Amino acid sequence: MKNISLVLLTTITFFLISCENNSEPSKVKDSLFKAQNLFPISPRPEGQKDVIELTCEPIDTVRIGFIGLGMRGSGAVYRYTFMEGVKIVALCDVVPENVERSQNTLQEKGFPFADEYTGEDDWKIMCERDDIDLIYVCTHWDLHTPIAVYAMEHGKHVATEVPAALTIEDCWKLVNTAEKTQKHCMQLENCNYDFFEIATLNMAQQGLFGEIVHCEGAYIHDLRWLNFNDSTGYWNMWRLNHLENTDGNTYPTHGLGPICHLMNIHRGDKMNYIVSMSSNQFGMTEYAKEKFGEDSDYASRNYKKGDINTSMIKTEKGKTIMLQHDVTSPRPYSRLHTVSGTKGFAQKYPNKGIALEPNAHHFLPENELDSLLTLYTHPIVVDIEEKAKEVGGHGGMDFIMDYRLIYCLRNGLPLDQDVYDAAEWSSIIELSKKSVENQSMPIIVPDFTRGAWNKVNTVTYHQ
């Protein structure tokens, strides 16, 4: 009997000690394996209100000032010479030859010369003018947010090249300024308007894929030849400087933008947290050694940007996103654009394909794919597809993007992309960087709408 009592007492004691000891690992587990809130959200300042589906007074003739006339800016000026209801008022670039080139474009197309600005801070003078409605920003990345904020503060709508911001702090500057001024701030994400992407958006909204569960996007583009070109590459080699100083996904929006609209991000769902991982850096150094020599300056630099970055994002409704970035590997161009739903699947790269129930084990034959894409041509594309392909700009998607911006401004409609899109997609830059720096720690994605993410339940391109 004594032996039984001793065994029972030992068992109870062991159980109690185990419970006590297990409570601490449980606390540790909770703290270690939950997404970390590195960027707490401040309350919306008094007097501000959200700009979900923001409408402004229609502008019959949109008066535009272009800032930055390099690769992207000069192309934009050219496209706008084909646009109705616009007036190109001013051109700004610190390289006078770039301004001259765009002036020649205007002259060739029968447009009057625009006012010129070439000083380092002349963009501020342009933003302060009272005869401009829209500031169109195509500078290097570091100036996107400062110009956009200053322009909105001076009563202008803003369209800025991607990425709109480089830090979470700058994302909030864009959001707060847009809310305070009630001005449009659109990130110029052209890939949302590529013909396959926008057709799959229409398919998704028509229910062809069923419930969208998972999407994949990427920016895989071998840019080594441009990044190391000090004569005809990026001005002042600014893009190489970013690769030298920043890891993570430094250019997320081309792959992320189209799938965020497919998944109704901040229109019924939201990104909750991100996990990101980068390979080490190999390709930049190897390329520099081969091109400039083993002992060259470029070959000896310490490039922080890992060759390939992969990020995973979980949404509030339990959907997942995979995002990749690689600009240093010798591989074919890809933005992936993969869409997986409960009734079908689509991908753009490496080969276009759509698979649907009940035969989703195989892609549709090419003739059926072409017919399906024609059937689901997005309504906003129908009337301008031919002109877009004629004018060009990445096959026409750039023209559709510009056309939609002007169409909405002239008709007082909400823009297709709002400031929350700009902030959410750009925020991946710093969020992925922080995750990579901390062994792929999961990090909460800030809700830049401050709770208004389910105010509407779908993305709408208004007509």
Coordinates of C-alpha atoms in Angstrom, one line a residue:
M1 CA 0.0 0.0 0.0
K2 CA 2.9 2.3 0.9
N3 CA 4.5 1.6 -2.5
I4 CA 1.2 2.5 -4.3
S5 CA 0.9 5.8 -2.4
L6 CA 4.6 6.6 -3.2
V7 CA 4.1 6.0 -6.9
L8 CA 0.9 8.0 -6.9
L9 CA 2.6 10.9 -5.1
T10 CA 5.6 10.8 -7.4
T11 CA 3.2 10.8 -10.4
I12 CA 1.3 13.8 -9.2
T13 CA 4.4 15.7 -8.3
F14 CA 5.9 15.0 -11.8
F15 CA 2.7 16.1 -13.4
L16 CA 2.6 19.4 -11.5
I17 CA 6.3 20.2 -12.3
S18 CA 5.7 19.4 -15.9
C19 CA 2.8 21.7 -16.1
E20 CA 4.8 24.5 -14.4
N21 CA 7.8 23.9 -16.7
N22 CA 5.6 23.7 -19.9
S23 CA 4.0 27.1 -19.3
E24 CA 7.2 28.9 -19.9
P25 CA 8.0 27.2 -23.3
S26 CA 4.4 28.0 -24.3
K27 CA 4.9 31.7 -23.6
V28 CA 8.2 31.5 -25.6
K29 CA 6.5 29.8 -28.4
D30 CA 3.7 32.4 -28.6
S31 CA 6.2 35.2 -28.7
L32 CA 8.6 33.6 -31.1
F33 CA 6.2 32.2 -33.7
K34 CA 3.8 35.1 -34.1
A35 CA 4.3 37.8 -36.7
Q36 CA 6.1 40.8 -35.2
N37 CA 4.5 44.2 -35.3
L38 CA 7.6 46.3 -36.1
F39 CA 5.6 49.2 -37.5
P40 CA 2.7 50.1 -35.1
I41 CA -0.1 52.1 -36.7
S42 CA -0.8 55.6 -35.3
P43 CA -4.5 56.8 -35.1
R44 CA -5.7 58.8 -38.1
P45 CA -5.0 62.5 -37.4
E46 CA -8.0 64.6 -36.6
G47 CA -9.6 66.1 -39.7
Q48 CA -8.4 63.3 -42.0
K49 CA -10.7 60.8 -43.7
D50 CA -9.9 57.8 -45.8
V51 CA -9.8 58.1 -49.6
I52 CA -11.3 54.8 -50.5
E53 CA -13.1 55.4 -53.9
L54 CA -12.1 59.0 -53.7
T55 CA -13.9 61.3 -56.3
C56 CA -12.8 64.8 -57.2
E57 CA -14.2 67.5 -59.4
P58 CA -13.9 66.6 -63.1
I59 CA -11.1 68.3 -65.0
D60 CA -12.0 69.0 -68.7
T61 CA -8.4 69.5 -69.8
V62 CA -5.8 68.0 -67.5
R63 CA -2.7 70.3 -67.3
I64 CA 0.4 68.2 -66.6
G65 CA 3.9 68.8 -65.4
F66 CA 6.4 66.0 -66.0
I67 CA 9.3 65.6 -63.6
G68 CA 12.1 63.2 -64.7
L69 CA 12.6 62.7 -68.4
G70 CA 14.9 59.8 -68.6
M71 CA 13.9 56.3 -69.8
R72 CA 10.4 56.4 -68.4
G73 CA 9.6 60.1 -68.4
S74 CA 10.5 60.7 -72.1
G75 CA 8.3 57.7 -73.1
A76 CA 5.4 59.1 -71.1
V77 CA 5.7 62.5 -72.8
Y78 CA 5.6 60.7 -76.2
R79 CA 2.4 58.7 -75.2
Y80 CA 0.7 61.8 -73.9
T81 CA 0.9 63.4 -77.4
F82 CA -1.7 60.8 -78.4
M83 CA -4.0 61.7 -75.5
E84 CA -7.1 63.8 -75.8
G85 CA -8.0 66.3 -73.1
V86 CA -4.5 67.0 -71.9
K87 CA -2.1 70.0 -72.0
I88 CA 1.6 69.5 -71.3
V89 CA 2.5 72.6 -69.4
A90 CA 6.0 72.0 -68.0
L91 CA 9.0 69.7 -68.2
C92 CA 11.6 69.2 -65.5
D93 CA 14.9 67.2 -65.5
V94 CA 18.4 68.0 -64.1
V95 CA 19.8 66.8 -67.5
P96 CA 19.1 69.6 -70.0
E97 CA 19.5 67.2 -72.9
N98 CA 16.5 65.1 -71.6
V99 CA 14.3 68.2 -71.5
E100 CA 15.4 69.1 -75.1
R101 CA 14.6 65.6 -76.3
S102 CA 11.1 65.8 -74.9
Q103 CA 10.6 69.3 -76.3
N104 CA 11.5 67.8 -79.7
T105 CA 8.9 65.2 -79.2
L106 CA 6.3 67.8 -78.5
Q107 CA 7.3 69.8 -81.6
E108 CA 7.2 66.7 -83.9
K109 CA 3.7 65.9 -82.7
G110 CA 2.5 69.5 -83.2
F111 CA 2.4 70.5 -79.5
P112 CA 3.6 73.8 -78.2
F113 CA 6.8 73.9 -76.3
A114 CA 6.4 73.4 -72.5
D115 CA 8.1 75.5 -69.8
E116 CA 11.5 74.1 -68.8
Y117 CA 13.1 73.4 -65.4
T118 CA 16.6 72.0 -65.0
G119 CA 17.7 73.1 -61.5
E120 CA 18.2 70.5 -58.8
D121 CA 15.2 71.8 -56.8
D122 CA 13.1 73.2 -59.7
W123 CA 10.6 70.5 -59.2
K124 CA 9.3 72.4 -56.2
I125 CA 8.8 75.5 -58.3
M126 CA 6.7 73.4 -60.8
C127 CA 4.6 72.0 -58.0
E128 CA 3.9 75.5 -56.7
R129 CA 2.4 76.7 -60.0
D130 CA -1.3 77.3 -60.1
D131 CA -1.8 76.2 -63.7
I132 CA -1.0 72.5 -63.3
D133 CA -3.5 69.8 -62.2
L134 CA -1.3 66.7 -62.3
I135 CA 2.3 66.1 -61.5
Y136 CA 3.7 63.1 -63.3
V137 CA 6.9 61.7 -61.5
C138 CA 9.5 59.6 -63.3
T139 CA 12.7 60.4 -61.3
H140 CA 15.0 58.0 -59.5
W141 CA 13.3 56.2 -56.6
D142 CA 14.5 58.4 -53.8
L143 CA 12.6 61.4 -55.0
H144 CA 9.2 59.7 -55.6
T145 CA 7.8 60.3 -52.1
P146 CA 9.2 63.8 -51.5
I147 CA 7.8 65.1 -54.9
A148 CA 4.5 63.4 -54.4
V149 CA 4.0 64.8 -50.9
Y150 CA 5.0 68.3 -51.9
A151 CA 2.8 68.2 -55.0
M152 CA -0.3 67.1 -53.0
E153 CA 0.4 69.8 -50.4
H154 CA 0.3 72.3 -53.2
G155 CA -3.1 71.2 -54.5
K156 CA -2.0 68.8 -57.3
H157 CA -3.0 65.2 -58.1
V158 CA 0.0 62.9 -58.4
A159 CA 1.0 60.0 -60.6
T160 CA 4.4 58.5 -59.6
E161 CA 6.5 55.8 -61.0
V162 CA 7.1 52.6 -59.1
P163 CA 7.9 52.2 -56.3
A164 CA 6.0 55.1 -54.8
A165 CA 8.0 54.8 -51.5
L166 CA 11.0 53.1 -50.1
T167 CA 10.2 52.9 -46.4
I168 CA 7.2 52.4 -44.2
E169 CA 7.6 56.0 -43.0
D170 CA 7.3 57.3 -46.5
C171 CA 4.3 55.1 -47.2
W172 CA 2.5 56.8 -44.3
K173 CA 3.6 60.2 -45.6
L174 CA 1.8 59.4 -48.9
V175 CA -1.3 58.1 -47.2
N176 CA -1.6 60.9 -44.7
T177 CA -1.0 63.6 -47.3
A178 CA -3.6 62.1 -49.7
E179 CA -6.1 61.9 -46.8
K180 CA -5.4 65.4 -45.6
T181 CA -5.5 67.0 -49.0
Q182 CA -8.1 64.7 -50.5
K183 CA -6.0 64.5 -53.7
H184 CA -5.3 61.5 -55.9
C185 CA -2.0 59.7 -55.5
M186 CA -1.6 57.0 -58.1
Q187 CA 1.4 54.7 -58.4
L188 CA 2.0 54.1 -62.1
E189 CA 1.9 50.3 -62.0
N190 CA 1.6 49.5 -65.7
C191 CA 1.5 45.7 -65.4
N192 CA -2.0 45.9 -64.0
Y193 CA -3.0 46.9 -67.6
D194 CA -1.1 44.3 -69.5
F195 CA -3.6 42.4 -71.7
F196 CA -3.3 39.0 -70.0
E197 CA -3.3 40.3 -66.5
I198 CA -6.3 42.5 -66.9
A199 CA -8.2 39.7 -68.7
T200 CA -7.5 37.3 -65.8
L201 CA -8.8 40.1 -63.5
N202 CA -12.0 40.0 -65.4
M203 CA -12.1 36.2 -65.3
A204 CA -11.6 36.2 -61.6
Q205 CA -14.4 38.8 -61.1
Q206 CA -16.7 36.7 -63.3
G207 CA -16.0 33.7 -61.1
L208 CA -14.2 31.6 -63.7
F209 CA -11.4 30.5 -61.3
G210 CA -13.8 30.0 -58.4
E211 CA -12.4 31.2 -55.1
I212 CA -8.9 32.6 -55.6
V213 CA -6.7 30.8 -53.0
H214 CA -3.1 31.5 -54.1
C215 CA -1.3 33.9 -56.4
E216 CA 2.3 34.3 -57.5
G217 CA 4.1 37.4 -58.9
A218 CA 7.7 38.3 -59.6
Y219 CA 10.2 40.7 -61.1
I220 CA 12.8 38.5 -62.8
H221 CA 14.7 40.6 -65.2
D222 CA 18.5 40.5 -65.9
L223 CA 19.5 44.1 -65.5
R224 CA 23.2 43.7 -65.0
W225 CA 24.1 45.3 -68.4
L226 CA 22.1 48.4 -67.4
N227 CA 23.1 48.6 -63.7
F228 CA 26.8 48.6 -64.6
N229 CA 26.4 51.0 -67.5
D230 CA 27.8 54.4 -66.5
S231 CA 27.0 56.2 -69.8
T232 CA 23.6 55.2 -71.1
G233 CA 22.3 53.3 -68.1
Y234 CA 20.5 54.7 -65.1
W235 CA 21.3 58.3 -64.2
N236 CA 24.2 58.5 -61.8
M237 CA 24.0 54.7 -61.5
W238 CA 21.3 55.1 -58.8
R239 CA 19.9 51.6 -59.3
L240 CA 23.3 50.0 -58.7
N241 CA 23.5 52.0 -55.5
H242 CA 20.3 50.5 -54.2
L243 CA 21.6 47.0 -54.9
E244 CA 24.7 47.8 -53.1
N245 CA 22.9 49.0 -50.0
T246 CA 19.6 47.1 -49.6
D247 CA 18.6 43.5 -49.4
G248 CA 15.1 42.1 -49.7
N249 CA 12.6 42.7 -52.5
T250 CA 13.6 46.1 -53.8
Y251 CA 11.1 46.2 -56.7
P252 CA 7.9 44.4 -55.8
T253 CA 5.1 46.2 -57.5
H254 CA 5.2 44.7 -61.1
G255 CA 4.4 41.3 -59.8
L256 CA 2.4 42.2 -56.8
G257 CA 0.1 44.9 -58.3
P258 CA -2.0 42.7 -60.6
I259 CA -2.5 39.9 -58.1
C260 CA -3.5 42.3 -55.3
H261 CA -6.3 43.6 -57.5
L262 CA -7.3 40.0 -58.3
M263 CA -7.4 39.3 -54.6
N264 CA -9.3 42.5 -53.7
I265 CA -6.6 43.7 -51.3
H266 CA -8.0 46.5 -49.2
R267 CA -11.3 46.0 -51.0
G268 CA -12.5 43.1 -48.9
D269 CA -9.2 41.4 -47.9
K270 CA -5.9 42.6 -46.7
M271 CA -2.3 41.4 -46.4
N272 CA -1.6 40.3 -42.8
Y273 CA 2.0 39.3 -42.6
I274 CA 5.1 38.6 -44.7
V275 CA 8.0 36.1 -44.4
S276 CA 11.0 36.8 -46.7
M277 CA 14.3 35.1 -47.5
S278 CA 17.2 36.1 -49.8
S279 CA 20.0 34.0 -51.2
N280 CA 23.5 35.4 -50.8
Q281 CA 25.0 37.7 -53.4
F282 CA 26.9 35.9 -56.1
G283 CA 25.9 37.3 -59.6
M284 CA 26.8 41.0 -59.3
T285 CA 30.4 40.2 -58.2
E286 CA 30.9 37.5 -60.8
Y287 CA 29.6 39.8 -63.6
A288 CA 31.7 42.7 -62.4
K289 CA 34.9 40.5 -62.4
E290 CA 34.2 39.3 -65.9
K291 CA 33.4 42.7 -67.3
F292 CA 35.8 45.0 -65.4
G293 CA 38.4 42.7 -64.0
E294 CA 39.2 40.9 -60.7
D295 CA 40.7 44.0 -59.1
S296 CA 38.2 46.5 -60.4
D297 CA 36.2 48.8 -58.1
Y298 CA 32.9 47.2 -59.1
A299 CA 34.2 43.7 -58.5
S300 CA 35.5 44.6 -55.0
R301 CA 32.3 46.2 -53.7
N302 CA 30.1 44.6 -51.0
Y303 CA 26.7 44.3 -52.6
K304 CA 24.0 43.7 -50.0
K305 CA 21.3 42.6 -52.4
G306 CA 21.0 38.8 -52.5
D307 CA 20.6 37.4 -56.0
I308 CA 17.1 35.9 -55.5
N309 CA 14.6 37.0 -52.9
T310 CA 11.4 35.0 -52.2
S311 CA 8.6 36.4 -50.0
M312 CA 5.4 34.7 -48.7
I313 CA 2.4 36.8 -47.7
K314 CA -0.8 35.6 -45.8
T315 CA -4.0 37.5 -46.1
E316 CA -6.8 38.1 -43.6
K317 CA -9.0 35.7 -45.4
G318 CA -6.4 32.9 -45.5
K319 CA -5.1 33.4 -49.0
T320 CA -1.4 33.3 -49.9
I321 CA 0.9 35.2 -52.2
M322 CA 4.4 34.2 -53.3
L323 CA 6.6 37.1 -54.6
Q324 CA 10.1 36.9 -56.1
H325 CA 12.7 39.4 -57.2
D326 CA 15.9 38.7 -59.2
V327 CA 17.7 41.2 -61.4
T328 CA 21.2 39.6 -61.4
S329 CA 20.8 36.1 -62.8
P330 CA 21.1 35.1 -66.5
R331 CA 17.5 33.9 -66.9
P332 CA 14.5 34.7 -69.1
Y333 CA 12.2 37.6 -68.1
S334 CA 9.3 36.7 -65.9
R335 CA 6.6 38.3 -63.7
L336 CA 5.0 34.8 -63.1
H337 CA 1.4 36.0 -62.7
T338 CA 0.1 32.7 -61.4
V339 CA -3.5 32.5 -60.3
S340 CA -4.8 29.4 -58.5
G341 CA -8.5 29.0 -57.6
T342 CA -10.9 26.3 -56.6
K343 CA -12.2 26.0 -60.2
G344 CA -9.2 26.9 -62.4
F345 CA -5.6 28.1 -62.8
A346 CA -3.8 30.6 -65.0
Q347 CA -0.2 31.6 -65.5
K348 CA 1.5 34.1 -67.8
Y349 CA 5.2 33.0 -67.5
P350 CA 7.1 31.1 -68.7
N351 CA 4.2 30.2 -71.1
K352 CA 0.7 31.5 -71.1
G353 CA -1.8 29.0 -70.0
I354 CA -5.2 28.5 -68.4
A355 CA -6.7 25.3 -67.0
L356 CA -10.3 24.9 -66.0
E357 CA -12.5 22.3 -64.4
P358 CA -13.4 19.6 -65.3
N359 CA -10.1 19.2 -67.3
A360 CA -7.8 21.3 -65.2
H361 CA -5.0 18.6 -65.4
H362 CA -4.1 20.1 -68.8
F363 CA -3.9 23.6 -70.2
L364 CA -6.5 24.7 -72.7
P365 CA -5.4 24.2 -76.4
E366 CA -4.0 27.4 -77.9
N367 CA -7.1 28.1 -80.0
E368 CA -9.4 27.8 -76.9
L369 CA -7.0 30.0 -74.9
D370 CA -7.1 32.7 -77.5
S371 CA -10.9 32.5 -77.7
L372 CA -11.2 32.7 -73.9
L373 CA -8.9 35.7 -73.7
T374 CA -11.0 37.5 -76.4
L375 CA -14.2 36.6 -74.6
Y376 CA -12.9 38.0 -71.3
T377 CA -11.3 41.2 -72.7
H378 CA -11.7 43.7 -69.9
P379 CA -14.4 46.3 -70.6
I380 CA -11.9 49.2 -70.2
V381 CA -9.6 47.7 -72.9
V382 CA -12.3 47.1 -75.6
D383 CA -12.4 50.6 -77.1
I384 CA -8.7 51.4 -76.8
E385 CA -6.8 48.1 -77.4
E386 CA -6.0 48.9 -81.0
K387 CA -4.7 52.4 -80.3
A388 CA -2.8 51.2 -77.3
K389 CA -0.9 48.7 -79.4
E390 CA -0.2 51.3 -82.0
V391 CA 1.1 53.9 -79.6
G392 CA 3.0 51.2 -77.6
G393 CA 4.8 51.4 -74.3
H394 CA 5.5 47.8 -73.2
G395 CA 3.2 46.5 -75.9
G396 CA 0.4 49.0 -75.1
M397 CA -0.1 48.6 -71.3
D398 CA 1.6 51.9 -70.6
F399 CA -0.8 53.7 -72.8
I400 CA -3.8 52.0 -71.2
M401 CA -2.5 53.1 -67.8
D402 CA -2.1 56.7 -68.9
Y403 CA -5.5 56.7 -70.7
R404 CA -7.2 55.4 -67.6
L405 CA -5.6 58.0 -65.4
I406 CA -6.7 60.9 -67.6
Y407 CA -10.2 59.3 -68.3
C408 CA -10.9 59.1 -64.5
L409 CA -9.6 62.6 -63.8
R410 CA -11.7 64.1 -66.7
N411 CA -14.8 62.3 -65.5
G412 CA -14.4 62.8 -61.8
L413 CA -14.2 59.0 -61.2
P414 CA -12.1 57.1 -58.6
L415 CA -8.8 56.1 -60.0
D416 CA -8.1 52.4 -60.7
Q417 CA -5.1 52.5 -58.2
D418 CA -5.3 54.6 -55.1
V419 CA -2.8 55.7 -52.5
Y420 CA -3.3 52.6 -50.4
D421 CA -2.3 50.4 -53.3
A422 CA 0.9 52.6 -53.6
A423 CA 1.6 52.2 -49.9
E424 CA 0.8 48.5 -49.6
W425 CA 2.8 47.4 -52.6
S426 CA 5.8 49.7 -51.9
S427 CA 5.8 48.6 -48.2
I428 CA 7.1 45.2 -49.2
I429 CA 10.6 46.8 -49.8
E430 CA 11.2 47.5 -46.1
L431 CA 9.1 44.7 -44.7
S432 CA 11.0 42.1 -46.8
K433 CA 14.3 43.7 -45.8
K434 CA 13.5 43.5 -42.1
S435 CA 12.4 39.9 -42.4
V436 CA 15.6 38.9 -44.3
E437 CA 17.8 40.7 -41.7
N438 CA 16.1 38.6 -38.9
Q439 CA 16.3 35.1 -40.3
S440 CA 13.0 35.4 -42.2
M441 CA 11.0 36.5 -39.2
P442 CA 7.3 37.0 -40.0
I443 CA 6.4 40.7 -39.9
I444 CA 2.9 42.2 -39.8
V445 CA 2.0 44.3 -42.9
P446 CA 0.5 47.6 -41.7
D447 CA -3.1 48.3 -42.6
F448 CA -2.6 51.6 -44.3
T449 CA -6.4 52.1 -44.6
R450 CA -6.6 52.1 -40.7
G451 CA -9.5 49.7 -40.7
A452 CA -11.3 50.7 -43.9
W453 CA -10.0 47.6 -45.9
N454 CA -13.4 46.1 -46.1
K455 CA -15.4 49.3 -46.8
V456 CA -15.9 48.0 -50.4
N457 CA -15.8 44.3 -51.4
T458 CA -14.2 44.3 -54.8
V459 CA -11.8 46.2 -57.1
T460 CA -13.7 48.4 -59.6
Y461 CA -12.3 50.1 -62.7
H462 CA -15.0 52.7 -63.2
Q463 CA -16.4 53.6 -66.6

